[in-house]
Amino acid sequence: MEEKITKTIVQGYFKKLIDNLHVDVAIAGAGPSGLVAAYDLAKAGKKVAIFERKLAPGGGTWGGGMLFNEVVVMEDSLDILRDLSISYKDAGDGYVSIDSVEFASGLTFKAVQAGAVIFNSVSVTDIVFRQNTVSGVVILWTTVERLGMHVDPLVITAKAVLDGTGHPSEIVNLAVKKAGIRIDTETGDIMGEKPMWVESGEASTVENTKRLCPGLYASGMAANNVSGGFRMGPIFGGMLMSGRKIAKIILKDLQ
Amino acid sequence: MEEKITKTIVQGYFKKLIDNLHVDVAIAGAGPSGLVAAYDLAKAGKKVAIFERKLAPGGGTWGGGMLFNEVVVMEDSLDILRDLSISYKDAGDGYVSIDSVEFASGLTFKAVQAGAVIFNSVSVTDIVFRQNTVSGVVILWTTVERLGMHVDPLVITAKAVLDGTGHPSEIVNLAVKKAGIRIDTETGDIMGEKPMWVESGEASTVENTKRLCPGLYASGMAANNVSGGFRMGPIFGGMLMSGRKIAKIILKDLQ
Amino acid sequence: MEEKITKTIVQGYFKKLIDNLHVDVAIAGAGPSGLVAAYDLAKAGKKVAIFERKLAPGGGTWGGGMLFNEVVVMEDSLDILRDLSISYKDAGDGYVSIDSVEFASGLTFKAVQAGAVIFNSVSVTDIVFRQNTVSGVVILWTTVERLGMHVDPLVITAKAVLDGTGHPSEIVNLAVKKAGIRIDTETGDIMGEKPMWVESGEASTVENTKRLCPGLYASGMAANNVSGGFRMGPIFGGMLMSGRKIAKIILKDLQ
Amino acid sequence: MEEKITKTIVQGYFKKLIDNLHVDVAIAGAGPSGLVAAYDLAKAGKKVAIFERKLAPGGGTWGGGMLFNEVVVMEDSLDILRDLSISYKDAGDGYVSIDSVEFASGLTFKAVQAGAVIFNSVSVTDIVFRQNTVSGVVILWTTVERLGMHVDPLVITAKAVLDGTGHPSEIVNLAVKKAGIRIDTETGDIMGEKPMWVESGEASTVENTKRLCPGLYASGMAANNVSGGFRMGPIFGGMLMSGRKIAKIILKDLQ
Amino acid sequence: MEEKITKTIVQGYFKKLIDNLHVDVAIAGAGPSGLVAAYDLAKAGKKVAIFERKLAPGGGTWGGGMLFNEVVVMEDSLDILRDLSISYKDAGDGYVSIDSVEFASGLTFKAVQAGAVIFNSVSVTDIVFRQNTVSGVVILWTTVERLGMHVDPLVITAKAVLDGTGHPSEIVNLAVKKAGIRIDTETGDIMGEKPMWVESGEASTVENTKRLCPGLYASGMAANNVSGGFRMGPIFGGMLMSGRKIAKIILKDLQ
Amino acid sequence: MEEKITKTIVQGYFKKLIDNLHVDVAIAGAGPSGLVAAYDLAKAGKKVAIFERKLAPGGGTWGGGMLFNEVVVMEDSLDILRDLSISYKDAGDGYVSIDSVEFASGLTFKAVQAGAVIFNSVSVTDIVFRQNTVSGVVILWTTVERLGMHVDPLVITAKAVLDGTGHPSEIVNLAVKKAGIRIDTETGDIMGEKPMWVESGEASTVENTKRLCPGLYASGMAANNVSGGFRMGPIFGGMLMSGRKIAKIILKDLQ
Amino acid sequence: MEEKITKTIVQGYFKKLIDNLHVDVAIAGAGPSGLVAAYDLAKAGKKVAIFERKLAPGGGTWGGGMLFNEVVVMEDSLDILRDLSISYKDAGDGYVSIDSVEFASGLTFKAVQAGAVIFNSVSVTDIVFRQNTVSGVVILWTTVERLGMHVDPLVITAKAVLDGTGHPSEIVNLAVKKAGIRIDTETGDIMGEKPMWVESGEASTVENTKRLCPGLYASGMAANNVSGGFRMGPIFGGMLMSGRKIAKIILKDLQ
Amino acid sequence: MEEKITKTIVQGYFKKLIDNLHVDVAIAGAGPSGLVAAYDLAKAGKKVAIFERKLAPGGGTWGGGMLFNEVVVMEDSLDILRDLSISYKDAGDGYVSIDSVEFASGLTFKAVQAGAVIFNSVSVTDIVFRQNTVSGVVILWTTVERLGMHVDPLVITAKAVLDGTGHPSEIVNLAVKKAGIRIDTETGDIMGEKPMWVESGEASTVENTKRLCPGLYASGMAANNVSGGFRMGPIFGGMLMSGRKIAKIILKDLQ
């Protein structure tokens, strides 16, 4: 019986991994915008793989604001919540409040059920860059990365790579610093994030969600950091909407 | 706008906390058996609060077996998976295979939607013990516990306390060592876990799921450690069923 | 009884927090100049909240000089000591010596009794910056910050923000680096601290205590770092006086 | 000027240290019961020195309950709060609520102003035990202790030694384990703490505050751990009262 | 090309792992005695898998004595060195000296070329114990174990389990402590290691290399720790010979 | 007997060290290209010493790709594998797959047997640079380096120094930054590594393997980092061939 | 010139090491009593090697009392100070005060000049025990021990082994726990140290300095811990005298 | 008796500290050149205080080369060794070899006996800089610095400050970076150290030993780093001679 269980797990995992060595969309980081993008892309029939450093997807949403485990979104993203069957309470003035544990687990559960595959405890450590196009991600067990062990990574090739790492914008940083790519911002370079101004941040987050160069896309907070907008604060509507927006852009590009 | 968001989060959280200072069932640890128990108890109308050290509930299930992110259950727990809308693949010989990320997020999402409240990043550090009855749990931010800061805890009183911490059996240990309680095992004391023998482990896990003393219940792996059965291995059916079993026992006791 | 105690604490804290989501003056760091400023501002009827990383306010004063727990001030700040009922011993040549434990606890005790609210174990991690004005602080449990957990912060809005972090000048740094603000120094930028020269340092600390840009004020050591003066050494009179001076400036601006 | 400041600090500290090499009462740990005892003993004219590991006295009170910075006491200790000019809010049912920062800083400030000397960042690492009597404490910089450096300690001799370390009961442990002393408990040995039961804990804390053997006294939580009573929870009245009680006992013994 | 390389690695590893879920002999720890046993067993046609915590097999031999990278064996194990083509220098009195890097790499290289499979960076964390027989090992990535992550292990079943962990005797310890097995020593229990006495140690190491209970074997230093013999010192002949001896014993038992 | 063993080890090591204080070629880092170079150079009769930080040579090859312990090379390096008796499996399309443990141990074993001396657990911390020529390496126990102890190093002089440290290019960095050497690249300076593009990386790795300045050579990944080529990915053929190539270049220069 | 320097150091060290593989007296720990014993034994013509974990000998004396860098001895050990040319200041009542830096460096300097060899940064990790006699020490670089590396030790054989490790009594502990030796104390076992009582401690330290079993001697604080006397406090006369006493005992035994 | 010992230590230290609040020469770092300078300056009647981070002075000399505890000097510094009574062995070609433990302890012992005062476990964290002259050092317990505690330093004023910190040149760095001082090097700034070239390094170390600006002097390795010379290697003659040279320069300036 022990051997049967182990064989079932090993075979199930290796089939999943072999099936995802080449995907339509590789997403680095399973935060809210990446999960919404994955949900929409998988629903549209694309092969989507998410690589997430932590064991649990959900990004920075589990802890709500300052560990007070509620999150807030504005009414313009209620359709996304309804699509994912996540419940909310009206907070007046166009705001709704959501239990942050329901929010994070719901985003994750629905993305996987839609067909996206999440490889957790896996880090994206570099990008593949062929003929001036971002063509995949270089991955490693996060455990190996954290322990600083000298072990080579593997490669996932993809038609589109989405930077869903949020604040650190890790993938865009790699593209700019290692590949010398000029990205689609005012300066052609990463512009950094301003202090907090929620209204301005919410707006610019969605606005700056776009393709940055051939093969590379950014959504959610990342777009903000990259394009130099204001910080958004503990409100997640902009991220949900930027996830949905980037999914539309990628779907169009992959046609 | 910043103030509105903060106020919504703070008020939402404090209402949730004040509402749960006294509950029907306090569960320490949000692993699979605790989440199933919480789901069933909340569905039955009980007020249930789970306290979980990590930011993300799900216990040891996120990483599947050895980070190969699949888990296995046997056919006898398929009704629980169906109740929670978690999908599975047939693996032959009475086994099914489940994506571990879907498993962990689904258990969490469904427990919360059923009405259970999860306080994440919160540790249970002691029990309340009045007149020979376990009457609640003593809680602290896990961050404070991890940093070894000298800060007093708070108290949640409960009609029933469920030890869902799995292997370490933390709550039962506290009851035996600090309160000197004689528990319902062969020796009246914690008997420790044997090496791995899956068949025997699966069976005894469910069998030993029971009330250990007035006010204190154990389910899942914890029952195993406490009662001296064999270790179960990377198969979660026993835990799901022990969660459902303990929920029935508690419901009967609370009538 | 356990429930009553917990409810009293939770409700008391919640009321205090909700009452301070918008304040007249938000002070980052509870060192001596910040505490004196808070004392004076609260005495003048302003709503003042201090956010302090450590559990205990008092900044670098508890340890005296090199853990020899005495501190020194000059005679020109004796009126402040007298206002706060802190005792001192004459040391000749215009200096007085104070037990550093009495100094730190007295500054804290008197500021709170004057009406200032201190949120301890809370870090200021960013500023709110709207329409070219510093309009608040972004806060997080220090425990979460120290453990590097991925959790969103909350926001406190304020009419005036006082950087009381001393040497690191954290808030002014954020303003200059993230918001690109030009501050009121010789160069418009942070000028750094020179080596130690006590006479010169004492003088320039008070002199450079001022409003640096709309909404942002600096006092005590911070002003020194920012304006490029000499380091002051283990003498706290300049800090006390700069606290009193900045309180006057803020009071005038808030009229 | 730099030399004058340094000389003032060094001379002030060394006078304080030399004056306290032999004291009436040496207290290990500056928590609430130790500070109240120090206040009462100093007011009664005794020479009292407190040795505290942290830079800031106040013990576990700064963080209130779970960092919600309020503490609770019952009405029977209001006279102590009034003696120390600490303000409180009525919480109904015989409870009052106190800002924990005011509580900790007030206890410290008033103890020092009453004449007690606090040596902060100093650890008690052993006791002096001559002719079956506890006759002093062995001290070391806490920094040296934390870094595990191989440096010899110094000695403070005292007519009475009060263990104010709370939960860990460090001094009583040393007395029992290293000196083999039989203490005044039911078993003559340390009996450990039970789980939480506030009513019972509050009562037994005060009851068990006593002389444990010639020269050694325990107050506050320590008495509880030593005598095997229930844990008290986040309520500090018992500690205040045990501080006042032990002061009376010591005063009588020192006559 | 990136995808081809990744696919080749993943498929090669997956085949190797699936092929070794059930083996004839599972060896915990790739030190010199385990590697010699693996070499002999594989040469004899048995399916052998070694699980080694480090990335590099070789155990404690790489560093020679005190990082002076030479090792010593006596003439009675020269046939093993010759079988593995490891070169040596005569040191007189029946001793030979070997470059420790050649020794460790040669033992590893020859064991693998003989057909043994080494799973490196994999820890054995428990044993499988069915019907009073040691029937396999429970394995986990060492990275996961080192980081203390909460992830379930997998299982390798085996006809024979060889404890090759040397000094710590990890597997025998598990058998005795968790399974309560009575082993074949003078006391039936682990007897511990004596101080160093090389002659006595060398002799008893080989002598005590044996089957300890059904399914469980020990070789090299482990046998020594278990049976209470003297410590051997920095000489590896006894380990080589104990590896060869245990291979013979296992081969006989597996017939 | 204990003394004889210790004396044999100490004398064996001391002779090896004294014999290698001046060598033909000093290699920093025992990765695959350095080991192949050492093998070829030693076969050609040169005195070669390798200094390796880890206890086990083999560089990043032990863990295969992402701990899946297989490595891949292309058919053009099969002659090197055959020279070293390392076995491989055909993977189609011109690729072969090799067990990574056999690969790493075989490269090490064969290099030592060819006559190269490996000093393991020894770091190269600086270079010797006399009259514009790299003339040796400065070495220290890696243990001392890791613990940050203040201990002076020793010096090995060499006719040629080969940087085999791979990605970090430590030796070339020292040459450029501390000695201000202009190296043989397009810019005369270190140009950094691009993202991953395997075909391009494999080619440029071999191409850029060359003498960088008098006395200093680079092979394997280092040449890549230094010359600004694309990253190679988890394929080791280029490294093997660059090792062989640099050996030829050095042999020619040393004539 | 670099090669000459390195060769001189390597040859000098290896000659010293080879010369000391067998010694008359091996001392573990270079504290004050060990250094005095080494001084006297070397003066008497014995071959003495000291093994010390730290880079700098001197034990706990460098920091004086609580980093106040003075130490105290009583008049009865002035002859030892005079023998070693260490200066002192009269402190009245039969006490003298010594600069602790002069004390530690002088003890070390004079022991080495008398002919004792100190191997610093070397740990004693076990003893050699042949035919019921302690016959040597097992040594390892302290760096290797601290990093927990898996590297074998070497052996120094000796006619007498002196435990000079002070408080931890490491060597005596090994003898009792690993070799099961019955030592010359009241109980035949280690009896532990009592709290501080200087007079009693000073006396018993010297009194209990003796041979504990064949081949094993203890001096200084170690004798105290082993025999159950009182702790001595920050006074070093007893240690100096116990060093001189044990030297006499060993000299007599070695005749 | 305990009180007498403590009082003697405290008074002895206090007198030493008060006596050295203003000195002729303050030396940061007790390496070989600083100790020789201190020896010569104290012999010439100057008041000299050395501040050293470690408990034991001696700098990097204790470990010899790579823990092989011998050091080398050339014949031109034999007079210094003879002055300090440090013994040496002739190594041919004008080199002598010295036991590194004797070297480090002898340098320290002789400097203190000459009258220099060493404050060990004390860090220099800043300089005093008045009217364009380096006028003292800012000191703190090293323990406080290492633990990152927020505690103010004290000040030692001096007629001359000597940077004896060796490689890091900490004091010169402070002078250049914080005070903006232009120092007496080719560029007026710190020029960094070149790789190792012993002949050139030895020569330039002595040559560059000089006054760098009013009040600030550098000797030993520091001069090398500052002036951009070659690194010296594990030979200490240059340092000894630079210590003697700078003593002469300072003596002349102080006249």
PDB file of N, CA and C in Angstrom, chain A residues 184-205:
ATOM      1  N   ASP A 184       8.198  49.175 -22.251  1.00  0.00           N
ATOM      2  CA  ASP A 184       7.211  50.178 -22.650  1.00  0.00           C
ATOM      3  C   ASP A 184       6.788  51.046 -21.459  1.00  0.00           C
ATOM      4  N   THR A 185       7.712  51.894 -21.006  1.00  0.00           N
ATOM      5  CA  THR A 185       7.360  52.910 -20.007  1.00  0.00           C
ATOM      6  C   THR A 185       7.832  54.247 -20.544  1.00  0.00           C
ATOM      7  N   GLU A 186       7.532  55.291 -19.798  1.00  0.00           N
ATOM      8  CA  GLU A 186       7.911  56.642 -20.235  1.00  0.00           C
ATOM      9  C   GLU A 186       9.406  56.748 -20.563  1.00  0.00           C
ATOM     10  N   THR A 187      10.223  56.095 -19.700  1.00  0.00           N
ATOM     11  CA  THR A 187      11.676  56.214 -19.882  1.00  0.00           C
ATOM     12  C   THR A 187      12.297  55.007 -20.582  1.00  0.00           C
ATOM     13  N   GLY A 188      11.524  53.952 -20.796  1.00  0.00           N
ATOM     14  CA  GLY A 188      12.089  52.728 -21.363  1.00  0.00           C
ATOM     15  C   GLY A 188      12.764  51.874 -20.310  1.00  0.00           C
ATOM     16  N   ASP A 189      12.771  52.373 -19.060  1.00  0.00           N
ATOM     17  CA  ASP A 189      13.436  51.683 -17.945  1.00  0.00           C
ATOM     18  C   ASP A 189      12.440  51.545 -16.774  1.00  0.00           C
ATOM     19  N   ILE A 190      12.828  50.819 -15.741  1.00  0.00           N
ATOM     20  CA  ILE A 190      11.997  50.737 -14.543  1.00  0.00           C
ATOM     21  C   ILE A 190      12.012  52.088 -13.832  1.00  0.00           C
ATOM     22  N   MET A 191      10.843  52.585 -13.441  1.00  0.00           N
ATOM     23  CA  MET A 191      10.758  53.949 -12.912  1.00  0.00           C
ATOM     24  C   MET A 191      10.543  54.018 -11.402  1.00  0.00           C
ATOM     25  N   GLY A 192      10.296  52.896 -10.759  1.00  0.00           N
ATOM     26  CA  GLY A 192      10.139  52.896  -9.300  1.00  0.00           C
ATOM     27  C   GLY A 192       8.758  53.324  -8.867  1.00  0.00           C
ATOM     28  N   GLU A 193       8.469  53.051  -7.583  1.00  0.00           N
ATOM     29  CA  GLU A 193       7.148  53.325  -7.044  1.00  0.00           C
ATOM     30  C   GLU A 193       7.190  54.593  -6.213  1.00  0.00           C
ATOM     31  N   LYS A 194       6.108  55.365  -6.273  1.00  0.00           N
ATOM     32  CA  LYS A 194       6.001  56.552  -5.424  1.00  0.00           C
ATOM     33  C   LYS A 194       5.412  56.159  -4.066  1.00  0.00           C
ATOM     34  N   PRO A 195       5.300  57.124  -3.120  1.00  0.00           N
ATOM     35  CA  PRO A 195       4.645  56.812  -1.842  1.00  0.00           C
ATOM     36  C   PRO A 195       3.173  56.458  -2.077  1.00  0.00           C
ATOM     37  N   MET A 196       2.421  56.320  -0.979  1.00  0.00           N
ATOM     38  CA  MET A 196       1.040  55.886  -1.094  1.00  0.00           C
ATOM     39  C   MET A 196       0.102  57.047  -1.430  1.00  0.00           C
ATOM     40  N   TRP A 197      -0.752  56.834  -2.411  1.00  0.00           N
ATOM     41  CA  TRP A 197      -1.875  57.733  -2.727  1.00  0.00           C
ATOM     42  C   TRP A 197      -2.883  56.829  -3.405  1.00  0.00           C
ATOM     43  N   VAL A 198      -3.855  56.362  -2.646  1.00  0.00           N
ATOM     44  CA  VAL A 198      -4.656  55.240  -3.084  1.00  0.00           C
ATOM     45  C   VAL A 198      -5.385  55.512  -4.389  1.00  0.00           C
ATOM     46  N   GLU A 199      -6.078  56.627  -4.474  1.00  0.00           N
ATOM     47  CA  GLU A 199      -6.869  56.874  -5.689  1.00  0.00           C
ATOM     48  C   GLU A 199      -5.972  56.805  -6.919  1.00  0.00           C
ATOM     49  N   SER A 200      -4.892  57.549  -6.863  1.00  0.00           N
ATOM     50  CA  SER A 200      -3.986  57.592  -8.002  1.00  0.00           C
ATOM     51  C   SER A 200      -3.384  56.213  -8.266  1.00  0.00           C
ATOM     52  N   GLY A 201      -3.047  55.490  -7.199  1.00  0.00           N
ATOM     53  CA  GLY A 201      -2.436  54.171  -7.361  1.00  0.00           C
ATOM     54  C   GLY A 201      -3.375  53.183  -8.020  1.00  0.00           C
ATOM     55  N   GLU A 202      -4.618  53.127  -7.538  1.00  0.00           N
ATOM     56  CA  GLU A 202      -5.604  52.214  -8.098  1.00  0.00           C
ATOM     57  C   GLU A 202      -5.736  52.444  -9.607  1.00  0.00           C
ATOM     58  N   ALA A 203      -5.840  53.681  -9.957  1.00  0.00           N
ATOM     59  CA  ALA A 203      -6.047  54.004 -11.367  1.00  0.00           C
ATOM     60  C   ALA A 203      -4.838  53.598 -12.198  1.00  0.00           C
ATOM     61  N   SER A 204      -3.635  54.006 -11.751  1.00  0.00           N
ATOM     62  CA  SER A 204      -2.462  53.757 -12.585  1.00  0.00           C
ATOM     63  C   SER A 204      -2.102  52.284 -12.647  1.00  0.00           C
ATOM     64  N   THR A 205      -2.456  51.525 -11.607  1.00  0.00           N
ATOM     65  CA  THR A 205      -2.170  50.098 -11.640  1.00  0.00           C
ATOM     66  C   THR A 205      -2.854  49.446 -12.825  1.00  0.00           C
TER      67      THR A 205
END
